[in-house]
């Protein structure tokens, strides 16, 4: 039943598997070439330089020989005096004036400036040129206020001499927390201007290279007194100035006053500056301005549609009163012609009047009617005014 | 006082005419200088006070103002501009006729008349208002 059985393994090659051939091999990478090099960071040194306004050289220290100077003057003086006298007596140039051939008497509008992001209710409240005459600043606000001012006012600045000047895009816009009502550039520094806002704050702004101009100083006028709407300094007496007030009063003031009021402002005691008054208007004074040509003449305009011309020698009665048919927006003396006065009306008209005779006779020179543009009527007026004054100036 | 010291010295040191002559010449020279300086000022004042004169400037040969009745910045502005103009005018006169030379230059404007008297060493500039 059970027999010995030896099992013999048998093998057979796979039909699908193939034997793998193995071979040893080795690789060696090339020698990696390394190089070392040292370098030194350049030492940096910072130096700051500040320029100062150059004091002009005092020329009187330069040497000269008294003797030769004296001899020169002796030689030359009689001739010069003779010429001076001759010039005084000469009638050669009387009535002679150089007439340029292409003098245009018409008015050409140079630019119409507009700020695209202006509030639909916003109007132009003030304009000023910088002392160099190439930058114009326009302040924006709202003319209608119920109570506190909720509007965002701003000042837009254009540089009309720049190659990338765009009349619709101001070079820079400085925003304020409330309506900006007045604007004035610094008389000698073209990068500084002062702006007054509805909330009583006024700030000096320095326009620098960066986007956000630095406010130098801000004041808050908290004391309630008479609201001042216009101020102007006398051209000959730099301590005398005239203020136009809300109630129609015109006050003559002096910066040299010594009488204290007892009110402190910013740590400085305020002085009573009003010295006398001129005959007041019956409405809010819009403009009060000293004449740039005559030391006694004052021009004032008020919301009672009256323009008054005063002389300081007769303060209680105006020399002349002009009644305007329409409401007046502003009044200015011409800076170049002593007799010309410009009147801007709220309808967009700019009238130029020539004071022909002291009294009630006033001859009108010319009237321009400008398109009533709701957003920037004063911008176009000013450009025209500029051109007009250029063509009318002697 | 320097003057007086010199004069006294003349009596003490030497009585020869030559020495006294030299010494007195020195004191004369000093007093002449003071006199000349006063003369210069007086002449300039005389021109300045003439009717209509706005300012007087004296410029030396290098174009530097040495005397002026106007303020510093105005003086420097006038000097710089007028020196250039005078040189140009002189060039015109001499180019037209080399034997001729510029003696006087007047620049008339609407508001002023500028009179320029050029010389070898100095130049006098007088600005006068026109009487129109």
Short mmCIF file of C-alpha atoms in Angstrom, two decimals, chain A residues 75-369:
data_model
loop_
_atom_site.label_atom_id
_atom_site.label_comp_id
_atom_site.label_asym_id
_atom_site.label_seq_id
_atom_site.Cartn_x
_atom_site.Cartn_y
_atom_site.Cartn_z
CA UNK A 75 35.53 164.29 -14.82
CA UNK A 76 32.15 162.72 -15.24
CA UNK A 77 29.80 164.61 -12.89
CA UNK A 78 29.31 167.83 -14.86
CA UNK A 79 28.36 165.84 -17.93
CA UNK A 80 25.92 163.68 -16.00
CA UNK A 81 24.30 166.63 -14.24
CA UNK A 82 23.87 168.33 -17.59
CA UNK A 83 22.16 165.24 -18.98
CA UNK A 84 19.94 164.93 -15.92
CA UNK A 85 18.77 168.51 -16.29
CA UNK A 86 18.24 168.06 -19.99
CA UNK A 87 16.14 164.98 -19.37
CA UNK A 88 14.01 166.87 -16.88
CA UNK A 89 13.33 169.67 -19.31
CA UNK A 90 13.03 167.56 -22.42
CA UNK A 91 9.71 167.32 -24.20
CA UNK A 92 11.05 164.92 -26.77
CA UNK A 93 9.15 161.92 -25.53
CA UNK A 94 5.92 163.59 -24.54
CA UNK A 95 3.00 161.62 -25.82
CA UNK A 96 5.29 159.00 -27.28
CA UNK A 97 4.41 155.45 -26.50
CA UNK A 98 5.56 152.28 -28.11
CA UNK A 99 2.66 150.53 -29.80
CA UNK A 100 3.18 146.88 -30.51
CA UNK A 101 1.68 145.84 -33.79
CA UNK A 102 -0.28 142.79 -32.79
CA UNK A 103 -1.98 144.20 -29.77
CA UNK A 104 -5.24 142.38 -29.43
CA UNK A 105 -8.01 144.29 -27.75
CA UNK A 106 -10.28 141.33 -27.46
CA UNK A 107 -10.42 138.97 -24.54
CA UNK A 108 -8.97 135.52 -24.93
CA UNK A 109 -9.71 132.83 -22.44
CA UNK A 110 -6.50 131.05 -21.59
CA UNK A 111 -7.68 128.17 -19.45
CA UNK A 112 -10.77 126.83 -17.85
CA UNK A 113 -9.84 124.93 -14.73
CA UNK A 114 -12.06 122.32 -13.29
CA UNK A 115 -11.69 119.77 -10.53
CA UNK A 116 -13.46 116.58 -11.55
CA UNK A 117 -14.11 115.25 -8.09
CA UNK A 118 -15.84 118.33 -6.84
CA UNK A 119 -19.07 117.89 -4.95
CA UNK A 120 -22.09 118.83 -7.11
CA UNK A 121 -22.94 121.49 -4.53
CA UNK A 122 -19.46 122.80 -4.30
CA UNK A 123 -18.42 126.19 -5.63
CA UNK A 124 -15.21 128.07 -5.94
CA UNK A 125 -14.71 130.14 -2.81
CA UNK A 126 -11.32 131.64 -3.35
CA UNK A 127 -8.46 131.96 -5.78
CA UNK A 128 -4.89 133.06 -5.43
CA UNK A 129 -1.77 133.08 -7.56
CA UNK A 130 1.58 132.17 -6.06
CA UNK A 131 4.24 134.86 -5.96
CA UNK A 132 6.00 133.41 -9.01
CA UNK A 133 2.82 133.64 -11.06
CA UNK A 134 2.94 130.08 -12.30
CA UNK A 135 0.87 128.31 -9.68
CA UNK A 136 -2.80 129.00 -9.13
CA UNK A 137 -4.62 127.71 -6.08
CA UNK A 138 -8.39 127.35 -5.98
CA UNK A 139 -10.31 126.71 -2.80
CA UNK A 140 -13.62 124.87 -2.83
CA UNK A 141 -16.48 124.86 -0.43
CA UNK A 142 -20.18 125.21 -0.28
CA UNK A 143 -22.00 128.50 -0.19
CA UNK A 144 -25.05 127.15 1.55
CA UNK A 145 -24.85 126.20 5.21
CA UNK A 146 -27.75 125.40 7.50
CA UNK A 147 -25.75 124.82 10.61
CA UNK A 148 -22.44 123.09 11.05
CA UNK A 149 -20.49 122.45 7.94
CA UNK A 150 -20.58 118.81 6.89
CA UNK A 151 -18.95 119.31 3.57
CA UNK A 152 -15.48 118.28 2.62
CA UNK A 153 -13.68 121.29 1.33
CA UNK A 154 -10.44 121.23 -0.56
CA UNK A 155 -7.76 123.33 -2.19
CA UNK A 156 -6.68 122.37 -5.70
CA UNK A 157 -3.38 123.56 -7.10
CA UNK A 158 -2.47 123.86 -10.79
CA UNK A 159 0.88 124.77 -12.23
CA UNK A 160 0.02 126.33 -15.57
CA UNK A 161 3.59 126.38 -16.79
CA UNK A 162 4.20 122.68 -16.53
CA UNK A 163 4.31 120.58 -19.68
CA UNK A 164 1.87 118.06 -18.21
CA UNK A 165 -0.63 120.73 -17.24
CA UNK A 166 -4.15 119.39 -17.45
CA UNK A 167 -6.99 121.84 -16.95
CA UNK A 168 -9.26 119.10 -15.67
CA UNK A 169 -6.84 117.47 -13.32
CA UNK A 170 -5.22 119.59 -10.66
CA UNK A 171 -1.59 118.89 -9.95
CA UNK A 172 -2.41 118.41 -6.30
CA UNK A 173 -5.53 118.45 -4.16
CA UNK A 174 -5.32 119.13 -0.45
CA UNK A 175 -8.45 118.11 1.40
CA UNK A 176 -9.81 119.87 4.44
CA UNK A 177 -12.25 118.80 7.09
CA UNK A 178 -14.76 121.51 6.27
CA UNK A 179 -15.42 124.05 3.53
CA UNK A 180 -12.43 126.15 2.68
CA UNK A 181 -13.58 129.74 2.47
CA UNK A 182 -10.44 131.71 1.83
CA UNK A 183 -7.03 131.17 0.35
CA UNK A 184 -3.87 133.24 0.19
CA UNK A 185 -0.38 132.41 -1.04
CA UNK A 186 2.76 133.51 0.77
CA UNK A 187 4.11 136.76 -0.69
CA UNK A 188 7.65 135.53 -1.21
CA UNK A 189 7.69 131.75 -0.79
CA UNK A 190 5.82 130.10 -3.67
CA UNK A 191 5.40 126.80 -1.84
CA UNK A 192 3.45 128.07 1.15
CA UNK A 193 -0.16 129.12 1.36
CA UNK A 194 -2.69 129.76 4.10
CA UNK A 195 -6.30 128.63 3.98
CA UNK A 196 -9.21 129.43 6.24
CA UNK A 197 -12.12 127.06 6.77
CA UNK A 198 -15.72 127.34 7.81
CA UNK A 199 -15.04 125.79 11.21
CA UNK A 200 -12.74 128.67 12.11
CA UNK A 201 -9.50 126.83 11.60
CA UNK A 202 -6.85 128.23 9.38
CA UNK A 203 -3.71 126.45 8.42
CA UNK A 204 -0.44 127.17 6.70
CA UNK A 205 0.40 124.49 4.19
CA UNK A 206 3.80 123.75 2.76
CA UNK A 207 3.77 122.12 -0.65
CA UNK A 208 6.68 119.74 -0.82
CA UNK A 209 7.73 116.89 -3.01
CA UNK A 210 5.65 114.22 -1.34
CA UNK A 211 1.94 113.73 -1.87
CA UNK A 212 0.76 114.87 1.50
CA UNK A 213 1.59 118.46 2.17
CA UNK A 214 2.60 119.27 5.67
CA UNK A 215 0.39 121.54 7.65
CA UNK A 216 2.73 123.87 9.41
CA UNK A 217 0.41 125.44 11.88
CA UNK A 218 -3.27 125.39 12.57
CA UNK A 219 -5.17 127.89 14.61
CA UNK A 220 -8.64 127.69 15.97
CA UNK A 221 -10.45 130.91 16.43
CA UNK A 222 -12.83 130.09 19.22
CA UNK A 223 -13.48 133.52 20.59
CA UNK A 224 -16.74 134.90 19.35
CA UNK A 225 -16.59 138.46 18.31
CA UNK A 226 -17.39 140.23 15.14
CA UNK A 227 -17.06 138.00 12.11
CA UNK A 228 -14.42 139.34 9.79
CA UNK A 229 -15.07 138.94 6.09
CA UNK A 230 -12.27 140.96 4.56
CA UNK A 231 -8.94 142.46 5.54
CA UNK A 232 -6.45 144.59 3.71
CA UNK A 233 -3.21 146.31 4.61
CA UNK A 234 -2.28 149.85 3.63
CA UNK A 235 0.44 149.92 0.98
CA UNK A 236 2.39 152.77 2.50
CA UNK A 237 1.84 152.32 6.19
CA UNK A 238 2.37 148.65 6.86
CA UNK A 239 0.89 148.84 10.34
CA UNK A 240 -2.48 150.13 9.24
CA UNK A 241 -5.12 147.77 7.99
CA UNK A 242 -8.83 147.80 7.32
CA UNK A 243 -11.29 145.07 8.31
CA UNK A 244 -14.66 144.49 6.79
CA UNK A 245 -17.14 142.88 9.16
CA UNK A 246 -20.26 140.77 8.94
CA UNK A 247 -22.61 143.50 10.11
CA UNK A 248 -21.39 146.07 7.61
CA UNK A 249 -18.87 147.74 9.82
CA UNK A 250 -15.56 148.94 8.45
CA UNK A 251 -12.81 149.15 11.02
CA UNK A 252 -9.46 150.81 10.72
CA UNK A 253 -6.90 148.96 12.78
CA UNK A 254 -3.30 149.26 13.68
CA UNK A 255 -0.77 146.56 14.48
CA UNK A 256 1.12 148.96 16.66
CA UNK A 257 -1.55 149.19 19.30
CA UNK A 258 -0.51 148.71 22.91
CA UNK A 259 -3.91 148.38 24.57
CA UNK A 260 -4.49 144.83 25.81
CA UNK A 261 -7.90 143.23 25.58
CA UNK A 262 -7.31 140.68 28.29
CA UNK A 263 -8.01 137.83 25.90
CA UNK A 264 -5.32 135.23 25.39
CA UNK A 265 -4.80 133.28 22.22
CA UNK A 266 -2.21 130.58 21.98
CA UNK A 267 -0.44 132.01 25.00
CA UNK A 268 -0.16 135.46 23.47
CA UNK A 269 -2.25 138.31 24.77
CA UNK A 270 -4.31 139.96 22.07
CA UNK A 271 -4.21 143.70 21.61
CA UNK A 272 -7.11 145.90 20.86
CA UNK A 273 -6.33 147.01 17.39
CA UNK A 274 -9.35 148.98 16.19
CA UNK A 275 -8.53 152.66 16.08
CA UNK A 276 -11.45 154.16 14.17
CA UNK A 277 -14.29 153.28 11.84
CA UNK A 278 -15.47 154.28 8.41
CA UNK A 279 -19.14 154.90 7.64
CA UNK A 280 -20.67 151.43 7.68
CA UNK A 281 -22.70 149.61 5.12
CA UNK A 282 -26.12 148.17 5.83
CA UNK A 283 -25.16 144.68 4.81
CA UNK A 284 -22.34 142.19 5.21
CA UNK A 285 -19.07 143.63 3.94
CA UNK A 286 -17.79 141.50 1.06
CA UNK A 287 -14.58 143.31 0.28
CA UNK A 288 -12.60 146.09 1.95
CA UNK A 289 -9.40 146.99 0.23
CA UNK A 290 -6.80 149.73 0.41
CA UNK A 291 -5.75 151.11 -2.95
CA UNK A 292 -2.35 149.81 -4.07
CA UNK A 293 -1.65 153.22 -5.57
CA UNK A 294 -3.00 155.78 -3.14
CA UNK A 295 -2.29 155.68 0.56
CA UNK A 296 -5.66 157.11 1.62
CA UNK A 297 -8.11 155.45 -0.72
CA UNK A 298 -10.26 152.54 0.48
CA UNK A 299 -12.78 150.66 -1.58
CA UNK A 300 -15.53 148.64 0.06
CA UNK A 301 -18.41 146.56 -1.22
CA UNK A 302 -21.22 144.99 0.74
CA UNK A 303 -24.28 142.83 0.36
CA UNK A 304 -26.40 146.00 0.28
CA UNK A 305 -25.26 146.26 -3.40
CA UNK A 306 -23.22 149.34 -2.67
CA UNK A 307 -19.64 150.04 -3.56
CA UNK A 308 -18.11 152.83 -1.55
CA UNK A 309 -14.96 154.79 -2.11
CA UNK A 310 -13.48 156.39 1.02
CA UNK A 311 -10.58 158.61 1.74
CA UNK A 312 -9.05 158.31 5.20
CA UNK A 313 -9.19 162.07 5.51
CA UNK A 314 -12.98 161.91 5.55
CA UNK A 315 -13.91 158.67 7.28
CA UNK A 316 -17.50 159.43 8.18
CA UNK A 317 -18.76 159.99 4.66
CA UNK A 318 -17.76 158.09 1.56
CA UNK A 319 -16.38 160.15 -1.29
CA UNK A 320 -18.47 158.19 -3.74
CA UNK A 321 -21.21 155.58 -3.57
CA UNK A 322 -22.02 153.33 -6.51
CA UNK A 323 -25.21 151.35 -6.56
CA UNK A 324 -25.11 148.08 -8.38
CA UNK A 325 -28.19 146.46 -9.88
CA UNK A 326 -27.07 142.94 -9.18
CA UNK A 327 -25.52 141.36 -6.13
CA UNK A 328 -21.78 141.82 -5.91
CA UNK A 329 -19.39 138.92 -5.48
CA UNK A 330 -16.11 140.80 -5.10
CA UNK A 331 -14.44 144.12 -5.79
CA UNK A 332 -10.76 144.79 -6.44
CA UNK A 333 -8.49 147.69 -7.29
CA UNK A 334 -6.49 147.23 -10.46
CA UNK A 335 -2.88 146.58 -9.53
CA UNK A 336 -1.56 148.49 -12.51
CA UNK A 337 -4.03 151.26 -13.24
CA UNK A 338 -4.76 153.55 -10.32
CA UNK A 339 -8.23 154.49 -11.55
CA UNK A 340 -9.61 151.13 -12.62
CA UNK A 341 -11.75 149.03 -10.33
CA UNK A 342 -12.98 145.56 -11.13
CA UNK A 343 -16.35 144.35 -9.89
CA UNK A 344 -17.38 140.73 -10.04
CA UNK A 345 -21.06 139.98 -9.88
CA UNK A 346 -22.78 136.80 -8.80
CA UNK A 347 -24.31 136.43 -12.25
CA UNK A 348 -20.85 135.81 -13.69
CA UNK A 349 -20.23 139.28 -15.06
CA UNK A 350 -16.99 141.12 -14.53
CA UNK A 351 -17.29 144.87 -14.89
CA UNK A 352 -14.44 147.32 -15.07
CA UNK A 353 -15.05 150.84 -13.99
CA UNK A 354 -12.86 153.82 -14.45
CA UNK A 355 -13.16 156.46 -11.76
CA UNK A 356 -13.38 159.51 -13.92
CA UNK A 357 -14.30 162.16 -11.44
CA UNK A 358 -14.72 162.24 -7.74
CA UNK A 359 -18.43 162.34 -7.15
CA UNK A 360 -21.13 160.19 -8.60
CA UNK A 361 -19.98 160.22 -12.19
CA UNK A 362 -18.29 156.98 -13.08
CA UNK A 363 -17.59 155.98 -16.63
CA UNK A 364 -17.82 152.32 -17.45
CA UNK A 365 -14.98 151.05 -19.57
CA UNK A 366 -16.09 147.62 -20.61
CA UNK A 367 -18.26 144.76 -19.54
CA UNK A 368 -17.75 141.15 -20.40
CA UNK A 369 -20.48 138.63 -20.02
#
